[in-house]
PDB file of C-alpha atoms and ligand atoms in Angstrom:
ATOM      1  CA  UNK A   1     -26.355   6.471  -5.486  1.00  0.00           C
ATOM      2  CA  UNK A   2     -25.998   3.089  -4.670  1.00  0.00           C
ATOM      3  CA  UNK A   3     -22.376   1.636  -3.050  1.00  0.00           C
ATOM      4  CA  UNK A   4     -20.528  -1.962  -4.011  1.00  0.00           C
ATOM      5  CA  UNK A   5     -18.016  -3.771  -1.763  1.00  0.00           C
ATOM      6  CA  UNK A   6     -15.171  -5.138  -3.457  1.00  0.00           C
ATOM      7  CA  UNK A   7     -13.843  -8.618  -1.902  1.00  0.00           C
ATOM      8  CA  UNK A   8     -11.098  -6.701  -0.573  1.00  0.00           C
ATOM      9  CA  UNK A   9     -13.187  -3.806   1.041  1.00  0.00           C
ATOM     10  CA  UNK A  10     -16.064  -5.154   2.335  1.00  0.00           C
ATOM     11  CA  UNK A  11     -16.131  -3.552   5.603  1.00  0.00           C
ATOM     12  CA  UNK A  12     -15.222   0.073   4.933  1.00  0.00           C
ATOM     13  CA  UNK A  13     -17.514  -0.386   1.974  1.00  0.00           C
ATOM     14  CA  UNK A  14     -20.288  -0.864   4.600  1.00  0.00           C
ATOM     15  CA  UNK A  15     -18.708   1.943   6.659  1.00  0.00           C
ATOM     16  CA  UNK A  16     -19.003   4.513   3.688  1.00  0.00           C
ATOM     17  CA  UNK A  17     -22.139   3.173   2.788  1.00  0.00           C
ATOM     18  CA  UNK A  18     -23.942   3.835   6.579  1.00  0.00           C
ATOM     19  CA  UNK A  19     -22.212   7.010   6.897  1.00  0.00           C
ATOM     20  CA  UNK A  20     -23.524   7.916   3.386  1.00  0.00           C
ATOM     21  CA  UNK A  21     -26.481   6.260   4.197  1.00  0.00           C
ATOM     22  CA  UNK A  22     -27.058   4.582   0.766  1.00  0.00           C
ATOM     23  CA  UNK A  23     -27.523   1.038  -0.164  1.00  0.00           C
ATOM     24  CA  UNK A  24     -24.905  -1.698  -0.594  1.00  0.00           C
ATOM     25  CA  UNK A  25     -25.673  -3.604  -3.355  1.00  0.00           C
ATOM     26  CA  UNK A  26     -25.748  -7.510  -3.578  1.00  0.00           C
ATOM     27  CA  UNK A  27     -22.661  -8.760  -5.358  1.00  0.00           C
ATOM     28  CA  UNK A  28     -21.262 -12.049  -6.212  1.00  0.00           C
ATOM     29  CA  UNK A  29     -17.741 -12.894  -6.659  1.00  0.00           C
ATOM     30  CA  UNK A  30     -16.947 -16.326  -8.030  1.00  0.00           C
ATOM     31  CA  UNK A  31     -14.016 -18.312  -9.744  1.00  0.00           C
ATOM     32  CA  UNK A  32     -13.855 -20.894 -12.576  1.00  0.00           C
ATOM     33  CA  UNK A  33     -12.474 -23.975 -12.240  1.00  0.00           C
ATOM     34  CA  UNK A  34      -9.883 -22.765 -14.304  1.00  0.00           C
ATOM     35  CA  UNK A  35      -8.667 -19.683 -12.415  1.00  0.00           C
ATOM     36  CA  UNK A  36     -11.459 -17.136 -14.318  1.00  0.00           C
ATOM     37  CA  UNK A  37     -12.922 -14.372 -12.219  1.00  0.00           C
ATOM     38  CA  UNK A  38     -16.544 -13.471 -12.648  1.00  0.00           C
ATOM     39  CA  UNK A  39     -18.810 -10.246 -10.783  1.00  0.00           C
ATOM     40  CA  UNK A  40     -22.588  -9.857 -11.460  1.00  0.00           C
ATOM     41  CA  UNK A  41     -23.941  -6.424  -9.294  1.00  0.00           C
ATOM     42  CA  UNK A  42     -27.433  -6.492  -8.914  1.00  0.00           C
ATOM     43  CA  UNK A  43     -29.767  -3.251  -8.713  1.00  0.00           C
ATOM     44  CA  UNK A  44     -27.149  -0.941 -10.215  1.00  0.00           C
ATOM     45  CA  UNK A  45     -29.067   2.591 -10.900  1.00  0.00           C
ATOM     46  CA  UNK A  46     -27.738   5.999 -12.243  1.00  0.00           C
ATOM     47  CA  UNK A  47     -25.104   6.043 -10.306  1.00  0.00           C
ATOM     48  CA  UNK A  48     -22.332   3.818  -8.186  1.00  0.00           C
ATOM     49  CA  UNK A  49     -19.400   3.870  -5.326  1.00  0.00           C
ATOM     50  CA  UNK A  50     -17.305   1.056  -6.167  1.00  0.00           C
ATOM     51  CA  UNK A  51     -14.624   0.207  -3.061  1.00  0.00           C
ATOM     52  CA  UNK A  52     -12.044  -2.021  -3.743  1.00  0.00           C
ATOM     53  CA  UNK A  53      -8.349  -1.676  -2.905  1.00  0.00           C
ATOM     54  CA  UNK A  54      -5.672  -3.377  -5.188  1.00  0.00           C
ATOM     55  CA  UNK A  55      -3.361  -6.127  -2.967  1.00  0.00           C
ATOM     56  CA  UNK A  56      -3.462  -8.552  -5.555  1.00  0.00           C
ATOM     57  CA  UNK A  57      -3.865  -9.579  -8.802  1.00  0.00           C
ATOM     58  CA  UNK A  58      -7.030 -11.039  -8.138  1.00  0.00           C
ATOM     59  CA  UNK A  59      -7.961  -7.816  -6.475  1.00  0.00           C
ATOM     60  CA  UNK A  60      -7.177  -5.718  -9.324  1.00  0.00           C
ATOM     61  CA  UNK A  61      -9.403  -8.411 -11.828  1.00  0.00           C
ATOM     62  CA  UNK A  62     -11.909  -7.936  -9.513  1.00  0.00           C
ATOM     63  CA  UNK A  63     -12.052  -4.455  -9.415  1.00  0.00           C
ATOM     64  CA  UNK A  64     -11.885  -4.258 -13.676  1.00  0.00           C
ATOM     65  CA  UNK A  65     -14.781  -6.635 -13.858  1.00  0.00           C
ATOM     66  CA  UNK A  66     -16.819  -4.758 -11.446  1.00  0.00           C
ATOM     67  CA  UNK A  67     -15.954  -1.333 -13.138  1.00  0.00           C
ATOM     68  CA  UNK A  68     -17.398  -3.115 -16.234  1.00  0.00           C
ATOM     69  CA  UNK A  69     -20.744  -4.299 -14.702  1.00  0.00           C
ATOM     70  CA  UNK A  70     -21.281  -1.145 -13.388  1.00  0.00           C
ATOM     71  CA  UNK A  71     -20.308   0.447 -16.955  1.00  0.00           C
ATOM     72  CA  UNK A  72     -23.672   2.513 -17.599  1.00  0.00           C
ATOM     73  CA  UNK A  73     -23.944   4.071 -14.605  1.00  0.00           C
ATOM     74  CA  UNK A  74     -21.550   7.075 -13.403  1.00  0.00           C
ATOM     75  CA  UNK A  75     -18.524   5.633 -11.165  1.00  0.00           C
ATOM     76  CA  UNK A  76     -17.000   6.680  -8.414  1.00  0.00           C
ATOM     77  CA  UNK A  77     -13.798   4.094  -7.918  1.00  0.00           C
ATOM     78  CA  UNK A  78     -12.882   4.053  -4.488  1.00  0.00           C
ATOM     79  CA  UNK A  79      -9.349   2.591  -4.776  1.00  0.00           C
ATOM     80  CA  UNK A  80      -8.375   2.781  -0.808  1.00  0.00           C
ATOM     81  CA  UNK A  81      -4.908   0.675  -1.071  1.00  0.00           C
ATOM     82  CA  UNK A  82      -3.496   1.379  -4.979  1.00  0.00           C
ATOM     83  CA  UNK A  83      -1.854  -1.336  -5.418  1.00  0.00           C
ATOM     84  CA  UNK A  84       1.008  -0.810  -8.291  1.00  0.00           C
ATOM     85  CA  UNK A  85       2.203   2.715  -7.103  1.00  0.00           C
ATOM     86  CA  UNK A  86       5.366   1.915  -6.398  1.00  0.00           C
ATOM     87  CA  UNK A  87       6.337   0.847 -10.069  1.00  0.00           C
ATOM     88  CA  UNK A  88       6.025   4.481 -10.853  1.00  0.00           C
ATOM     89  CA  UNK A  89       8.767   5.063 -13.158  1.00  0.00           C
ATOM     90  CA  UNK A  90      10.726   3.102 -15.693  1.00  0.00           C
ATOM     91  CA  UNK A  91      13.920   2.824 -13.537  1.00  0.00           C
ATOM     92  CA  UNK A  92      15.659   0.516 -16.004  1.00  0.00           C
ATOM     93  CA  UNK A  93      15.044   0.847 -19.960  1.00  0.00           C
ATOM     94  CA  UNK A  94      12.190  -1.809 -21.335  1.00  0.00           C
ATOM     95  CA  UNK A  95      10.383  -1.656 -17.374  1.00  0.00           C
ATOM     96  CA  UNK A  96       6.781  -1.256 -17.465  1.00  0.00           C
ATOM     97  CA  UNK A  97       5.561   1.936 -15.695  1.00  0.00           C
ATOM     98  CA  UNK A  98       2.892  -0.214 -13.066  1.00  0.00           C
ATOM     99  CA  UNK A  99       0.862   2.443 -12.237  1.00  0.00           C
ATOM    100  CA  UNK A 100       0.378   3.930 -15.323  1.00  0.00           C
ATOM    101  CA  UNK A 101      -1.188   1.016 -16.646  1.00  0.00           C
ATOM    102  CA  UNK A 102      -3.286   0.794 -13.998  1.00  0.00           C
ATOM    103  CA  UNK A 103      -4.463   4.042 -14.097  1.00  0.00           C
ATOM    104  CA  UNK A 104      -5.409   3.674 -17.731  1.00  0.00           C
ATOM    105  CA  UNK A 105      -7.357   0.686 -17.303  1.00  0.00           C
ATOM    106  CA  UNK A 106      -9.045   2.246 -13.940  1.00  0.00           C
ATOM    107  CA  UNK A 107      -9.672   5.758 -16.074  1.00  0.00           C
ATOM    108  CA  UNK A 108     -11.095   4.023 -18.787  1.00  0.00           C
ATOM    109  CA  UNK A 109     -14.015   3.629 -16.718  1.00  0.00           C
ATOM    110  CA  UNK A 110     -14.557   5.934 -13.965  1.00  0.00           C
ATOM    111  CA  UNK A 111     -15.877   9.243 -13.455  1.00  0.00           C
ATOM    112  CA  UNK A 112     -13.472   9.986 -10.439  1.00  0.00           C
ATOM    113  CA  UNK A 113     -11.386   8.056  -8.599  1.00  0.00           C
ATOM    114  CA  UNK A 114     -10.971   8.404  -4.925  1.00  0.00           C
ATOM    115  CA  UNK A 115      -7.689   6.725  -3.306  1.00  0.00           C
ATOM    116  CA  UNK A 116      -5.411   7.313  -0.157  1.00  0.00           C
ATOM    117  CA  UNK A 117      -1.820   7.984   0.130  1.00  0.00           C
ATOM    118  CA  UNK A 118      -0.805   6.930  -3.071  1.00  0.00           C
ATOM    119  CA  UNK A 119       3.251   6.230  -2.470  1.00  0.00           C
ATOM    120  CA  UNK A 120       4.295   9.264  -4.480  1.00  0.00           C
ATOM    121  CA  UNK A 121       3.889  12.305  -6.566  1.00  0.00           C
ATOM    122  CA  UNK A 122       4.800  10.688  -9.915  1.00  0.00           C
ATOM    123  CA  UNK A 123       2.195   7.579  -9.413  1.00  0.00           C
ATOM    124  CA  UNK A 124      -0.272  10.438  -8.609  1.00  0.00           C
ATOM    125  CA  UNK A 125       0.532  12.149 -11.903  1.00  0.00           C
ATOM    126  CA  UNK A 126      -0.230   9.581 -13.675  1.00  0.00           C
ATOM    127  CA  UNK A 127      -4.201   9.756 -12.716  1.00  0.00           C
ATOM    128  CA  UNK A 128      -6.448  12.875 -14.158  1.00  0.00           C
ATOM    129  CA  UNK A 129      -9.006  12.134 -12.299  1.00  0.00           C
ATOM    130  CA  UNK A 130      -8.234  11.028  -8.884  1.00  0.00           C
ATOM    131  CA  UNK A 131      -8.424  12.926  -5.222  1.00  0.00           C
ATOM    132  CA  UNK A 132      -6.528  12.008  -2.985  1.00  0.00           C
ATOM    133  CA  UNK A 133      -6.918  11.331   1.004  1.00  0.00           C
ATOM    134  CA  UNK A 134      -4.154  11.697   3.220  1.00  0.00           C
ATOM    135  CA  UNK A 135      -4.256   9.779   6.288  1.00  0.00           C
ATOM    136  CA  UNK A 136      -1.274  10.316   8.173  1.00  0.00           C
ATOM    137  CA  UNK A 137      -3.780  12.952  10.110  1.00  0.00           C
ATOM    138  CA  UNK A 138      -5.909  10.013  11.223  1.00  0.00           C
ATOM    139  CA  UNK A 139      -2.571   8.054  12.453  1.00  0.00           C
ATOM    140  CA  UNK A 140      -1.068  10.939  14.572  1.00  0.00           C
ATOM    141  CA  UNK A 141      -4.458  11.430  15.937  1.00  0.00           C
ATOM    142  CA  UNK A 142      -4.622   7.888  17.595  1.00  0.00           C
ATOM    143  CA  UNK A 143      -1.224   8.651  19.394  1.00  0.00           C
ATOM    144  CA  UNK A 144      -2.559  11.997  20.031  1.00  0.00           C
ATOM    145  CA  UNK A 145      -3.153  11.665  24.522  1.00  0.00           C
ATOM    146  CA  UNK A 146       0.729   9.421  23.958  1.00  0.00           C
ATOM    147  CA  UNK A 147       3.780  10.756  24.987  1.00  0.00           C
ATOM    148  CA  UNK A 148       5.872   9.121  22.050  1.00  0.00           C
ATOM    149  CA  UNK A 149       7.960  10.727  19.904  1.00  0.00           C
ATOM    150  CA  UNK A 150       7.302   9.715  15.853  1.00  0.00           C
ATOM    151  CA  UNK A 151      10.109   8.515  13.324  1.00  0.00           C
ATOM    152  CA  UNK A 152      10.417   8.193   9.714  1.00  0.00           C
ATOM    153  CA  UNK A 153      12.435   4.796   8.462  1.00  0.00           C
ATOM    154  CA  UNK A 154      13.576   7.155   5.940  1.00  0.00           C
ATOM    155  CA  UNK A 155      14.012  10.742   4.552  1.00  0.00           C
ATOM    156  CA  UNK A 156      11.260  10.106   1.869  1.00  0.00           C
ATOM    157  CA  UNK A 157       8.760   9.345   4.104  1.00  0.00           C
ATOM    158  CA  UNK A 158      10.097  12.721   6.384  1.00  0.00           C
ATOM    159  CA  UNK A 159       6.771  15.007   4.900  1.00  0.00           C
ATOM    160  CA  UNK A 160       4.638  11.851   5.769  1.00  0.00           C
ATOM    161  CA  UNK A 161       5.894  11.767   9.960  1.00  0.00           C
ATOM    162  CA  UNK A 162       5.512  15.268   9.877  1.00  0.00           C
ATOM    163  CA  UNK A 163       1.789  15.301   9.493  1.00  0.00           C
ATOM    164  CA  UNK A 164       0.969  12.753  11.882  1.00  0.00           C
ATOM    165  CA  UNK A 165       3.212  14.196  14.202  1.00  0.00           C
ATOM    166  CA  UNK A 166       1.780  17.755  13.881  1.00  0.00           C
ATOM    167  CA  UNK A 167      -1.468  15.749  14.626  1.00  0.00           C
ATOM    168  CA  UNK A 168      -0.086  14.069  17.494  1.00  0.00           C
ATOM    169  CA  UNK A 169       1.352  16.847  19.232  1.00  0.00           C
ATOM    170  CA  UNK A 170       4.956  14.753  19.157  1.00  0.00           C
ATOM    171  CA  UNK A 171       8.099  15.474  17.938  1.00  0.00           C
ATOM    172  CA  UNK A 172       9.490  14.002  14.821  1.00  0.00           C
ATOM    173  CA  UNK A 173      12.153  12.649  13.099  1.00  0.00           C
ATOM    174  CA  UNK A 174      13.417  10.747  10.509  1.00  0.00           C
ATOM    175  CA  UNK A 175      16.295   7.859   9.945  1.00  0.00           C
ATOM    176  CA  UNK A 176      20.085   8.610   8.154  1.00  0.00           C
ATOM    177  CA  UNK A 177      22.060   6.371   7.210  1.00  0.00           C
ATOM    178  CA  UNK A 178      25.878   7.095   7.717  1.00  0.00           C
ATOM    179  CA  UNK A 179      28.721   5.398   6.186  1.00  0.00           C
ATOM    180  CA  UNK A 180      31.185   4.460   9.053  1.00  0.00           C
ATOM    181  CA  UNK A 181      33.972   3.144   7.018  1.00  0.00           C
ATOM    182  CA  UNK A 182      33.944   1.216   3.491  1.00  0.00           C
ATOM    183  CA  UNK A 183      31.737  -1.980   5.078  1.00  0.00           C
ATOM    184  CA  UNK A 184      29.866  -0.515   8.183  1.00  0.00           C
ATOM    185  CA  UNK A 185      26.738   1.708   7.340  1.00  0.00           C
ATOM    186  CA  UNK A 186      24.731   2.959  10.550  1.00  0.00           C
ATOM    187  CA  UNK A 187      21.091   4.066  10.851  1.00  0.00           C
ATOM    188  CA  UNK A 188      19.859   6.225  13.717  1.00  0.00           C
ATOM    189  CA  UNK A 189      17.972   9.215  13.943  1.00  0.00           C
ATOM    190  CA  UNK A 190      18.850  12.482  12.483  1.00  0.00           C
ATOM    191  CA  UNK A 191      18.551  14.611  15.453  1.00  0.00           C
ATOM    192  CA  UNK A 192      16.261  13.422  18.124  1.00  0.00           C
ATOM    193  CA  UNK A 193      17.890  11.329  21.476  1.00  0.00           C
ATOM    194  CA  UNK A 194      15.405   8.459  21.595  1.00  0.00           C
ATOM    195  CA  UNK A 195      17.265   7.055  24.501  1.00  0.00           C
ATOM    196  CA  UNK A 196      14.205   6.351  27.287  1.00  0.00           C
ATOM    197  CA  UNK A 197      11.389   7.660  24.831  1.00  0.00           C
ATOM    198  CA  UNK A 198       8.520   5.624  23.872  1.00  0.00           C
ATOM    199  CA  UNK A 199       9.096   5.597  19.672  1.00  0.00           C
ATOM    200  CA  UNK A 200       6.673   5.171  16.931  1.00  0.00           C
ATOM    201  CA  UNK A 201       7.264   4.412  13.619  1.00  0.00           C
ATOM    202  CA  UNK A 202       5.139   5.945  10.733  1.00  0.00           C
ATOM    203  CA  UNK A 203       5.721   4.793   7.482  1.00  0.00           C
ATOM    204  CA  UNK A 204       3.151   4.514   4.615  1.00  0.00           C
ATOM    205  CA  UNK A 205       3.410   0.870   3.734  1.00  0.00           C
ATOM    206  CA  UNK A 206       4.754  -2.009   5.559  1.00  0.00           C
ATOM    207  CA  UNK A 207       4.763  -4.483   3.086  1.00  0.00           C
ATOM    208  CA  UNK A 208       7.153  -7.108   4.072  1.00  0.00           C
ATOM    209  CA  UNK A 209       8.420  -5.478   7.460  1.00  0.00           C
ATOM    210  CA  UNK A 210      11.680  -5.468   6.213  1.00  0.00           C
ATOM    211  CA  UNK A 211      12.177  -1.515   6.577  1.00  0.00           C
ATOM    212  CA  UNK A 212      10.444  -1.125   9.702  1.00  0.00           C
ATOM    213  CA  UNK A 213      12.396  -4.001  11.674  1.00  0.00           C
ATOM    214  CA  UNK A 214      15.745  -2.732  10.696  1.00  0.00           C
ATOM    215  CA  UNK A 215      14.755   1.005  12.094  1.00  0.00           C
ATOM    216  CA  UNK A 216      13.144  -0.712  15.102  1.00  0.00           C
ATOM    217  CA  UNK A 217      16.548  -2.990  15.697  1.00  0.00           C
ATOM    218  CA  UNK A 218      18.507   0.730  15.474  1.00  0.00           C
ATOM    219  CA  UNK A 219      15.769   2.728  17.387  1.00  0.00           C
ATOM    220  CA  UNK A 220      16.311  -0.381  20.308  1.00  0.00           C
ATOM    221  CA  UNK A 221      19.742  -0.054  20.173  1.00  0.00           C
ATOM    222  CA  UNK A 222      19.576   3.382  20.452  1.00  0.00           C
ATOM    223  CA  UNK A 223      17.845   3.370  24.149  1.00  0.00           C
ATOM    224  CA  UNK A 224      14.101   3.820  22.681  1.00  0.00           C
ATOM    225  CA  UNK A 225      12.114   2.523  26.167  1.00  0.00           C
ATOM    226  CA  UNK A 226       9.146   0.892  23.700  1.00  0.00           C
ATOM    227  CA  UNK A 227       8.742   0.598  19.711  1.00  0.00           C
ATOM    228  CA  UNK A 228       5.843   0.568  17.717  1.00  0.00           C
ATOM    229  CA  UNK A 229       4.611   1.333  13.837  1.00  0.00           C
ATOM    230  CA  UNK A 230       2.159   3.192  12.624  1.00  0.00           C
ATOM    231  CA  UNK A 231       1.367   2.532   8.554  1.00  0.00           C
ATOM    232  CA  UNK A 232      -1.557   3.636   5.840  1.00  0.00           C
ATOM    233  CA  UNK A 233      -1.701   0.309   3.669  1.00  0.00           C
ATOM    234  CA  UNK A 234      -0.717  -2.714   5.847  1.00  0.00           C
ATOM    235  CA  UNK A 235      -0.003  -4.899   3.130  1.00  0.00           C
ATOM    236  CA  UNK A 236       1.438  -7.569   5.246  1.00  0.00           C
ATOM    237  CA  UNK A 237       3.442  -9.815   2.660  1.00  0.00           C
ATOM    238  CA  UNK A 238       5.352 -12.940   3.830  1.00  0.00           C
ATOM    239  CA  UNK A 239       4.448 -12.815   7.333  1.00  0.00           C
ATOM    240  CA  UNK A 240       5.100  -9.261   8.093  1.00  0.00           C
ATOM    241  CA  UNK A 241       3.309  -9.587  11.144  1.00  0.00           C
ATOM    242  CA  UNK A 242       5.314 -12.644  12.731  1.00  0.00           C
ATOM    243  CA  UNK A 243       8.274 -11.002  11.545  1.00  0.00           C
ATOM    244  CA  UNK A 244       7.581  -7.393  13.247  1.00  0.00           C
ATOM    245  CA  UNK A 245       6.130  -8.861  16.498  1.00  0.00           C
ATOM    246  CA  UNK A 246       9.151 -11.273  16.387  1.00  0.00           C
ATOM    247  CA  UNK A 247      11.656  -7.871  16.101  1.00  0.00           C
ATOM    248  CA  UNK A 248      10.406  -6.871  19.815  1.00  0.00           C
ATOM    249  CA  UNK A 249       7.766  -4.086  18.380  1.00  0.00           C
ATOM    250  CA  UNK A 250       4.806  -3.639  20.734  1.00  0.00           C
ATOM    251  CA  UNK A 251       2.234  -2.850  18.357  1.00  0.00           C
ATOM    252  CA  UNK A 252       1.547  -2.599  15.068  1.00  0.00           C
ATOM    253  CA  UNK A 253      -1.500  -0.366  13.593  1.00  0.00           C
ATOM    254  CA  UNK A 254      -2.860   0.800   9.982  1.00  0.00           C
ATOM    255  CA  UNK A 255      -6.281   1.930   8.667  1.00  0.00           C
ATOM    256  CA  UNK A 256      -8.728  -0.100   6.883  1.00  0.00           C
ATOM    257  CA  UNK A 257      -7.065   1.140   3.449  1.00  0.00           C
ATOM    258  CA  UNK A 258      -6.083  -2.801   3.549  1.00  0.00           C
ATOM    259  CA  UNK A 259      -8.334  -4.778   5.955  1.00  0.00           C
ATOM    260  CA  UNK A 260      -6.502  -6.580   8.669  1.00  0.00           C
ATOM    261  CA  UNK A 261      -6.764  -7.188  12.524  1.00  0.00           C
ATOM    262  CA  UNK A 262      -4.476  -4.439  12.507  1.00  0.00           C
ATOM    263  CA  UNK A 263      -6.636  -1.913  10.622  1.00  0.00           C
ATOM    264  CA  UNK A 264      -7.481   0.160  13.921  1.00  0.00           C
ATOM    265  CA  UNK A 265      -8.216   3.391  12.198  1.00  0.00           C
ATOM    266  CA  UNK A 266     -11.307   3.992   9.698  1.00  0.00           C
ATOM    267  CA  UNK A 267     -10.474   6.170   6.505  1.00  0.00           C
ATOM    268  CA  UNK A 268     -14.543   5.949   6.121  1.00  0.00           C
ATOM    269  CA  UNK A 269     -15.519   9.300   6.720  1.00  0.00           C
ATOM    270  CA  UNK A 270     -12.919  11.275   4.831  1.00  0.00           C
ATOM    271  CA  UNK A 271     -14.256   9.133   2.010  1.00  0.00           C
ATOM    272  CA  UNK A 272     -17.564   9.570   2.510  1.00  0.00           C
ATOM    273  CA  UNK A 273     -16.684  13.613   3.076  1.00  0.00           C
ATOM    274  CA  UNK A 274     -15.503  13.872  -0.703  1.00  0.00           C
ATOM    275  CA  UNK A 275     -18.443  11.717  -2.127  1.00  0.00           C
ATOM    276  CA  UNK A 276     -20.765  13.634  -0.669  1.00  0.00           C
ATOM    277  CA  UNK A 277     -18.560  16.543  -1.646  1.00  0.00           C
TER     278      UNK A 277
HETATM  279  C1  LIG B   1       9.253   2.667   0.669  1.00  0.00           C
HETATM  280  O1  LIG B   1       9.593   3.580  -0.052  1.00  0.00           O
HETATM  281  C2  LIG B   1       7.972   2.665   1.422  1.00  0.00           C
HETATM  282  O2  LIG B   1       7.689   3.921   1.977  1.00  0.00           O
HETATM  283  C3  LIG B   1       7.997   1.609   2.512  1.00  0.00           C
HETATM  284  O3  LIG B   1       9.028   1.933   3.411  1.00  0.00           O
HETATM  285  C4  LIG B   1       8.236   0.256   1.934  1.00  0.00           C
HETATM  286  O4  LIG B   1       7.338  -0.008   0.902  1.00  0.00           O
HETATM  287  C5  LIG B   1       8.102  -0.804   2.996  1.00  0.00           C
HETATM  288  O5  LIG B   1       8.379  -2.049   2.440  1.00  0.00           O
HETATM  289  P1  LIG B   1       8.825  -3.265   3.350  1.00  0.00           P
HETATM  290  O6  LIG B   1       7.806  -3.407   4.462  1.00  0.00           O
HETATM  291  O7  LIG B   1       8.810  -4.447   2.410  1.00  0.00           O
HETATM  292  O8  LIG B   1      10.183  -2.984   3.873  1.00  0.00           O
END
């Protein structure tokens, strides 16, 4: 078994590959003049551990091409940030379902896909052949010695906070909206008095910090003595960071599912657990 590092994975590629103990194979990665990706893999055997998560377009061309170099060998896609997943339904009539093209095109290929946290049920479905990771474990266990108290920006992400807070040891919660009157909506937490408590909030994407700086603005309001978030995929579009630091958060930590200063926790070894599985 021999392991490849997409250009977005390079370093938990490595990671898998030392705790696997199993080569990483030389790649290249170039572009055209005219935009045109290209992948050559060299010393490709029986059988390979492609990693490469899906932020971009680019990311998602390179991931097809190498999927196609590595065609006559058995495939493992590792797929650590699937990009896509949140286009996982038609919600108006003529939409493209995202994900299911993507899993199509990904399927086409591989043996088995590995990925973590995909952002629902229904983008899940539309893979036969993928396990999934979850790594809200991993993120309660880094606030696990803390005395914080862990919140959900919403009730969909409520089963999410609840796993890293049974990891944590913390109590949990999640926001609600409530409708004041026909123009004022507020957001607070369900049940839990924040007031003087050192908050953390877990969501599984922060993307463009939007959703995480309007629970932190409520969360501040609401007495919390510190904020900070906790995410999977740290997408980071359009500044995130700036914008989150700029909000009065403390901190702001993900895994290596998307590689970023941030990326503070290693989803390595659960991958490397269901390889060598
Ligand atoms: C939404 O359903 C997700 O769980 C995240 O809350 C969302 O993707 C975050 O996006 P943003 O950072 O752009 O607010």
């Amino acid at each position: 078994m021999k392991v490849v590092a997409g250009p977005s994975s390079p370093l938990l590629a490595k990671r898998v590959a030392d705790l696997l103990n199993v080569q990483l194979l030389n790649a290249t990665f170039r572009r055209f003049p005219d935009g045109e990706l290209y992948v050559k893999i060299e010393g490709l055997e029986d059988e390979t551990v492609i990693v490469q998560s899906i932020n971009s377009n680019d990311d998602l061309v390179y991931l097809l091409l190498m999927l196609d170099a590595a065609s006559n060998t058995e495939i493992t896609a590792v797929i650590p940030y699937m990009g896509y997943s949140r286009q996982d339904r038609a919600f108006k009539e003529g939409e493209a379902v995202s994900i299911r093209a993507v899993a199509r095109l990904i399927e086409s290929y591989a043996d088995k896909v590995i990925s973590v946290n995909l952002h629902s049920r229904e983008a899940a479905s539309h893979f036969k052949k993928l396990v999934e990771i979850d790594a809200m474990p991993l993120v309660g266990k880094h606030f696990a010695d803390k005395d914080v108290v862990m919140i959900s920006p919403d009730e969909g992400s409520y089963e999410r906070v609840k796993v890293a807070a049974k990891a944590a040891g913390c109590f949990f919660d999640y926001m609600e909206k409530r409708r004041v009157d026909a123009d004022k909506v507020e957001i607070s937490p369900k049940e839990v008095d924040v007031s003087g408590k050192e908050v953390v909030i877990v969501d599984d994407i922060i993307s463009t910090g939007s959703t995480v700086v309007e629970a932190a603005k409520m969360l501040m309001d609401s007495g919390a003595s510190e904020v900070r978030a906790a995410c999977v995929h740290a997408v980071l579009a359009s500044y995130a960071l700036n914008k989150l630091f700029s909000s009065g958060i403390q901190e702001v930590i993900a895994t290596d599912t998307v590689e970023r200063q941030i990326s503070v926790i290693s989803v390595a070894e659960e991958i490397a657990q269901l390889i060598s599985r």
